[in-house]
Amino acid sequence: MMRMLHVVLSLFAFIASVNSQSQEFQKGEVAEKLGIAIDYFTSEKYHEALLIFNHLDNEFPLNPRFHAYMGVCQYYEWNYPEAGRLLSEALPKLGGLAPHELSVYYFHCAESYFYQEKYVEAIPYYEKHTNVCYNHEKGDALYRIAFCYLFVGNNATALEYFISSLYYYEKYSGNLTARITQIKNMINGLSKQNGEP
């Protein structure tokens, strides 16, 4: 009887140790796959990164930062509804990241809504982007916000944002002469429409 108990306990210990080793191997394999996916992501090979992220997310729920990576990948795959969903769900959970990293996620989320013609949904993400991005990036976001307001029929607010975007383009991105000319034309047109000189 004692010998049988010893055999059962030994068998149980062996199974527990094999299970532990299997989990450690599995964790190492997951970490390696995540590393590969991140390498693809940073190399702008978004399709390949997305395939790995999706596979891993189906096996083990990934954290919000990886969901943000997946959202950016979906954006570059032109799957704007999925990109917007992933990014808008992940962003509130991404406290503590570097401001510029957050700005990338905000901008891609805003762009995803913009390309779906969901202009009202895009505006807050563009605004959050402008709070954490570099000055030379603000012109693009303000320009997009101006168009969001223009497309929803708020011409007065659109005019204000075109004026703001012009300031940032001229100050920080002076080499974008075609864009600056376009903005000046938009400002002139909207000013005339609003009865301003």
XYZ file of N, CA and C in Angstrom, residues 34-182:
447
model
N 6.230 36.550 -30.738
C 5.965 37.978 -30.535
C 7.142 38.816 -31.015
N 8.346 38.354 -30.731
C 9.543 39.063 -31.189
C 9.594 39.161 -32.703
N 9.240 38.079 -33.366
C 9.223 38.077 -34.833
C 8.159 39.052 -35.344
N 6.978 39.017 -34.721
C 5.898 39.919 -35.139
C 6.299 41.380 -34.950
N 6.954 41.677 -33.837
C 7.404 43.053 -33.585
C 8.461 43.457 -34.605
N 9.355 42.539 -34.939
C 10.357 42.835 -35.977
C 9.681 43.162 -37.312
N 8.684 42.366 -37.676
C 7.942 42.658 -38.906
C 7.269 44.027 -38.809
N 6.664 44.292 -37.662
C 5.955 45.561 -37.471
C 6.906 46.748 -37.614
N 8.040 46.683 -36.939
C 8.988 47.800 -37.004
C 9.642 47.917 -38.376
N 9.622 46.835 -39.151
C 10.140 46.869 -40.528
C 9.054 47.253 -41.529
N 7.889 47.621 -41.009
C 6.739 48.026 -41.820
C 6.226 46.902 -42.715
N 6.403 45.674 -42.264
C 5.822 44.512 -42.956
C 4.560 44.138 -42.176
N 3.540 44.981 -42.366
C 2.355 44.912 -41.521
C 1.528 43.657 -41.761
N 1.461 43.194 -42.980
C 0.677 41.995 -43.267
C 1.246 40.791 -42.514
N 2.560 40.622 -42.603
C 3.208 39.498 -41.926
C 3.053 39.612 -40.412
N 3.226 40.821 -39.895
C 3.071 41.028 -38.450
C 1.651 40.694 -38.015
N 0.683 41.135 -38.796
C -0.718 40.905 -38.444
C -1.058 39.421 -38.407
N -0.514 38.654 -39.341
C -0.772 37.210 -39.340
C -0.322 36.575 -38.028
N 0.858 36.952 -37.571
C 1.384 36.378 -36.323
C 0.599 36.892 -35.126
N 0.341 38.207 -35.076
C -0.427 38.766 -33.956
C -1.801 38.108 -33.852
N -2.485 37.942 -34.984
C -3.813 37.315 -34.960
C -3.741 35.887 -34.444
N -2.745 35.145 -34.908
C -2.584 33.759 -34.458
C -2.362 33.712 -32.944
N -1.463 34.554 -32.461
C -1.177 34.561 -31.025
C -2.370 35.044 -30.215
N -3.082 36.045 -30.731
C -4.234 36.580 -30.001
C -5.346 35.553 -29.888
N -5.447 34.664 -30.864
C -6.440 33.592 -30.782
C -6.057 32.555 -29.740
N -4.755 32.340 -29.547
C -4.290 31.366 -28.555
C -4.261 31.952 -27.153
N -3.724 33.149 -27.038
C -3.559 33.823 -25.750
C -3.969 35.276 -25.952
N -4.950 35.758 -25.225
C -5.341 37.159 -25.423
C -4.143 38.088 -25.201
N -3.823 38.869 -26.216
C -2.697 39.798 -26.133
C -3.114 41.053 -25.375
N -2.128 41.784 -24.885
C -2.426 42.988 -24.115
C -2.802 44.145 -25.048
N -3.321 45.245 -24.494
C -3.792 46.362 -25.329
C -2.731 46.956 -26.256
N -1.483 46.944 -25.847
C -0.448 47.504 -26.716
C -0.322 46.676 -28.004
N -0.394 45.359 -27.868
C -0.344 44.515 -29.063
C -1.601 44.701 -29.911
N -2.740 44.948 -29.258
C -3.954 45.240 -30.025
C -3.799 46.555 -30.785
N -3.088 47.510 -30.196
C -2.808 48.762 -30.916
C -1.916 48.478 -32.126
N -0.903 47.630 -31.943
C -0.067 47.232 -33.087
C -0.943 46.610 -34.175
N -1.858 45.731 -33.746
C -2.740 45.071 -34.706
C -3.627 46.092 -35.420
N -4.074 47.106 -34.685
C -4.880 48.159 -35.296
C -4.115 48.906 -36.374
N -2.854 49.214 -36.100
C -2.019 49.887 -37.105
C -1.840 48.973 -38.320
N -1.616 47.692 -38.062
C -1.484 46.738 -39.176
C -2.764 46.705 -40.011
N -3.903 46.666 -39.340
C -5.180 46.646 -40.067
C -5.346 47.915 -40.901
N -4.886 49.039 -40.369
C -4.949 50.302 -41.113
C -4.179 50.175 -42.430
N -2.983 49.626 -42.363
C -2.177 49.489 -43.575
C -2.674 48.372 -44.493
N -3.559 47.536 -43.976
C -4.235 46.540 -44.812
C -5.533 47.117 -45.391
N -5.802 48.385 -45.123
C -6.999 49.105 -45.575
C -8.275 48.551 -44.958
N -8.139 47.861 -43.849
C -9.310 47.367 -43.128
C -9.638 48.396 -42.043
N -10.190 49.524 -42.483
C -10.398 50.650 -41.577
C -11.396 50.370 -40.456
N -12.487 49.634 -40.699
C -13.389 49.348 -39.577
C -12.702 48.571 -38.450
N -11.920 47.566 -38.812
C -11.230 46.770 -37.790
C -10.120 47.578 -37.132
N -9.424 48.396 -37.904
C -8.372 49.252 -37.339
C -8.970 50.205 -36.317
N -10.073 50.854 -36.681
C -10.725 51.783 -35.754
C -11.204 51.087 -34.493
N -11.767 49.892 -34.657
C -12.255 49.148 -33.491
C -11.113 48.784 -32.553
N -10.062 48.191 -33.107
C -8.933 47.766 -32.273
C -8.282 48.949 -31.563
N -8.043 50.018 -32.300
C -7.359 51.170 -31.706
C -8.238 51.889 -30.693
N -9.515 52.075 -31.002
C -10.385 52.787 -30.057
C -10.597 51.983 -28.776
N -10.543 50.652 -28.859
C -10.652 49.824 -27.653
C -9.343 49.803 -26.867
N -8.218 49.831 -27.559
C -6.919 49.739 -26.885
C -6.480 51.061 -26.272
N -6.749 52.177 -26.935
C -6.198 53.466 -26.501
C -6.522 53.843 -25.057
N -7.745 53.647 -24.564
C -7.998 54.017 -23.161
C -7.193 53.192 -22.150
N -6.654 52.067 -22.594
C -5.910 51.176 -21.695
C -4.399 51.352 -21.817
N -3.946 52.350 -22.580
C -2.521 52.484 -22.881
C -1.837 53.604 -22.099
N -2.199 53.796 -20.872
C -1.523 54.810 -20.066
C -0.065 54.444 -19.850
N 0.765 55.464 -19.731
C 2.172 55.228 -19.428
C 3.073 55.062 -20.628
N 2.529 55.091 -21.827
C 3.384 54.990 -23.012
C 3.977 56.355 -23.340
N 5.030 56.338 -24.109
C 5.647 57.585 -24.553
C 4.632 58.374 -25.381
N 4.621 59.696 -25.233
C 3.637 60.507 -25.957
C 3.653 60.287 -27.467
N 4.833 60.169 -28.053
C 4.847 60.022 -29.510
C 4.280 58.679 -29.949
N 4.504 57.641 -29.165
C 3.900 56.350 -29.514
C 2.378 56.461 -29.478
N 1.856 57.122 -28.444
C 0.411 57.334 -28.378
C -0.082 58.143 -29.572
N 0.708 59.134 -29.975
C 0.281 59.980 -31.099
C 0.108 59.154 -32.366
N 0.950 58.162 -32.557
C 0.833 57.285 -33.731
C -0.498 56.538 -33.691
N -0.848 56.009 -32.521
C -2.101 55.260 -32.402
C -3.308 56.181 -32.577
N -3.259 57.364 -31.963
C -4.365 58.314 -32.122
C -4.555 58.684 -33.594
N -3.454 58.957 -34.275
C -3.552 59.380 -35.674
C -4.125 58.265 -36.546
N -3.655 57.043 -36.365
C -4.162 55.936 -37.181
C -5.628 55.640 -36.868
N -6.014 55.798 -35.621
C -7.422 55.607 -35.259
C -8.275 56.681 -35.934
N -7.825 57.933 -35.845
C -8.556 59.034 -36.478
C -8.658 58.826 -37.983
N -7.553 58.448 -38.597
C -7.546 58.221 -40.044
C -8.499 57.081 -40.429
N -8.559 56.051 -39.587
C -9.462 54.929 -39.867
C -10.909 55.404 -39.912
N -11.282 56.256 -38.963
C -12.641 56.801 -38.978
C -12.832 57.768 -40.150
N -11.822 58.579 -40.434
C -11.911 59.535 -41.541
C -12.169 58.801 -42.855
N -11.440 57.737 -43.116
C -11.605 57.004 -44.371
C -12.925 56.236 -44.439
N -13.569 56.053 -43.295
C -14.908 55.463 -43.290
C -15.987 56.541 -43.380
N -15.543 57.793 -43.500
C -16.428 58.961 -43.531
C -17.190 59.127 -42.221
N -16.586 58.701 -41.128
C -17.135 58.898 -39.781
C -16.386 60.076 -39.164
N -16.706 61.251 -39.673
C -15.925 62.440 -39.342
C -16.079 62.861 -37.883
N -17.276 62.731 -37.344
C -17.497 63.117 -35.948
C -16.679 62.220 -35.020
N -16.592 60.932 -35.341
C -15.801 60.008 -34.529
C -14.306 60.268 -34.677
N -13.887 60.749 -35.830
C -12.458 60.982 -36.082
C -11.917 62.180 -35.311
N -12.722 63.215 -35.159
C -12.237 64.481 -34.585
C -11.560 64.317 -33.227
N -12.171 63.627 -32.246
C -11.501 63.546 -30.933
C -10.138 62.855 -30.987
N -9.989 61.887 -31.883
C -8.698 61.201 -31.991
C -7.647 62.101 -32.640
N -8.051 62.898 -33.625
C -7.114 63.883 -34.178
C -6.717 64.894 -33.106
N -7.689 65.334 -32.310
C -7.387 66.314 -31.259
C -6.423 65.733 -30.230
N -6.657 64.492 -29.827
C -5.735 63.855 -28.871
C -4.352 63.695 -29.491
N -4.320 63.408 -30.774
C -3.043 63.307 -31.484
C -2.282 64.626 -31.389
N -2.971 65.742 -31.609
C -2.286 67.044 -31.586
C -1.747 67.380 -30.203
N -2.314 66.781 -29.168
C -1.823 67.041 -27.805
C -0.510 66.336 -27.499
N -0.189 65.276 -28.239
C 1.009 64.489 -27.908
C 1.995 64.340 -29.063
N 1.671 64.867 -30.229
C 2.570 64.704 -31.375
C 3.601 65.823 -31.422
N 4.556 65.675 -32.324
C 5.552 66.718 -32.557
C 4.899 67.873 -33.312
N 5.473 69.060 -33.179
C 4.908 70.239 -33.839
C 4.834 70.086 -35.356
N 5.827 69.445 -35.957
C 5.795 69.301 -37.418
C 4.712 68.325 -37.893
N 4.076 67.613 -36.966
C 2.992 66.692 -37.318
C 1.611 67.311 -37.112
N 1.549 68.420 -36.405
C 0.250 69.014 -36.063
C -0.503 69.526 -37.279
N 0.218 70.047 -38.257
C -0.450 70.576 -39.444
C -1.339 69.550 -40.120
N -0.848 68.314 -40.243
C -1.638 67.255 -40.888
C -2.929 66.980 -40.128
N -2.833 66.881 -38.802
C -4.022 66.584 -37.999
C -5.018 67.742 -38.050
N -4.525 68.959 -37.939
C -5.416 70.124 -37.987
C -6.084 70.242 -39.361
N -5.346 69.920 -40.390
C -5.872 69.913 -41.758
C -7.017 68.902 -41.879
N -6.816 67.721 -41.314
C -7.858 66.688 -41.359
C -9.076 67.109 -40.534
N -8.827 67.699 -39.360
C -9.946 68.166 -38.536
C -10.758 69.201 -39.312
N -10.062 70.095 -40.012
C -10.759 71.105 -40.818
C -11.687 70.436 -41.823
N -11.195 69.402 -42.486
C -12.041 68.709 -43.459
C -13.188 67.969 -42.777
N -12.954 67.412 -41.593
C -14.049 66.765 -40.860
C -15.180 67.761 -40.630
N -14.822 68.942 -40.132
C -15.857 69.952 -39.890
C -16.493 70.423 -41.198
N -15.712 70.545 -42.233
C -16.245 70.953 -43.533
C -17.257 69.925 -44.038
N -16.924 68.635 -43.911
C -17.794 67.577 -44.418
C -19.079 67.420 -43.610
N -19.075 67.869 -42.342
C -20.315 67.803 -41.552
C -21.069 69.131 -41.596
N -20.576 70.072 -42.401
C -21.303 71.315 -42.623
C -21.010 72.443 -41.662
N -19.955 72.325 -40.873
C -19.597 73.394 -39.936
C -18.437 74.190 -40.537
N -18.762 75.066 -41.469
C -17.741 75.787 -42.220
C -16.944 76.761 -41.365
N -17.586 77.393 -40.391
C -16.875 78.369 -39.553
C -15.763 77.685 -38.758
N -16.062 76.530 -38.183
C -15.038 75.799 -37.423
C -13.982 75.242 -38.368
N -14.401 74.789 -39.540
C -13.439 74.300 -40.540
C -12.450 75.397 -40.889
N -12.945 76.614 -41.069
C -12.075 77.743 -41.391
C -11.029 77.954 -40.299
N -11.451 77.894 -39.037
C -10.506 78.065 -37.920
C -9.405 77.006 -37.963
N -9.781 75.778 -38.246
C -8.782 74.703 -38.286
C -7.876 74.805 -39.510
N -8.408 75.266 -40.632
C -7.532 75.495 -41.788
C -6.499 76.571 -41.469
N -6.925 77.626 -40.784
C -5.997 78.695 -40.402
C -4.921 78.147 -39.464
N -5.326 77.330 -38.494
C -4.349 76.728 -37.566
C -3.391 75.795 -38.301
N -3.930 75.003 -39.216
C -3.054 74.080 -39.945
C -2.062 74.852 -40.804
N -2.505 75.955 -41.390
C -1.606 76.781 -42.197
C -0.438 77.285 -41.355
N -0.739 77.714 -40.137
C 0.320 78.191 -39.236
C 1.373 77.102 -39.040
N 0.944 75.873 -38.714
C 1.899 74.789 -38.448
C 2.637 74.360 -39.713
N 1.957 74.342 -40.841
C 2.649 73.998 -42.087
C 3.715 75.032 -42.430
N 3.362 76.310 -42.314
C 4.334 77.357 -42.669
C 5.508 77.394 -41.699
N 5.227 77.161 -40.428
C 6.292 77.252 -39.422
C 7.178 76.010 -39.392
N 6.593 74.827 -39.551
C 7.347 73.590 -39.336
C 7.526 72.731 -40.587
N 6.763 72.995 -41.632
C 6.847 72.157 -42.837
C 6.793 73.035 -44.078
N 7.614 74.032 -44.131
C 7.580 75.012 -45.211
C 7.790 74.441 -46.594
N 8.327 73.239 -46.679
C 8.599 72.642 -47.992
C 7.354 72.043 -48.646
N 6.235 72.059 -47.973
C 4.992 71.510 -48.528
C 4.194 72.619 -49.214
N 4.778 73.201 -50.241
C 4.177 74.381 -50.868
C 2.819 74.093 -51.500
N 2.640 72.929 -52.086
C 1.344 72.598 -52.697
C 0.254 72.545 -51.629
N 0.548 71.927 -50.501
C -0.429 71.840 -49.414
C -0.728 73.236 -48.867
N 0.301 74.049 -48.692
C 0.118 75.407 -48.170
C -0.748 76.225 -49.127
N -0.504 76.094 -50.416
C -1.318 76.797 -51.417
C -2.766 76.330 -51.357
N -2.957 75.017 -51.223
C -4.307 74.469 -51.138
C -5.028 75.019 -49.910
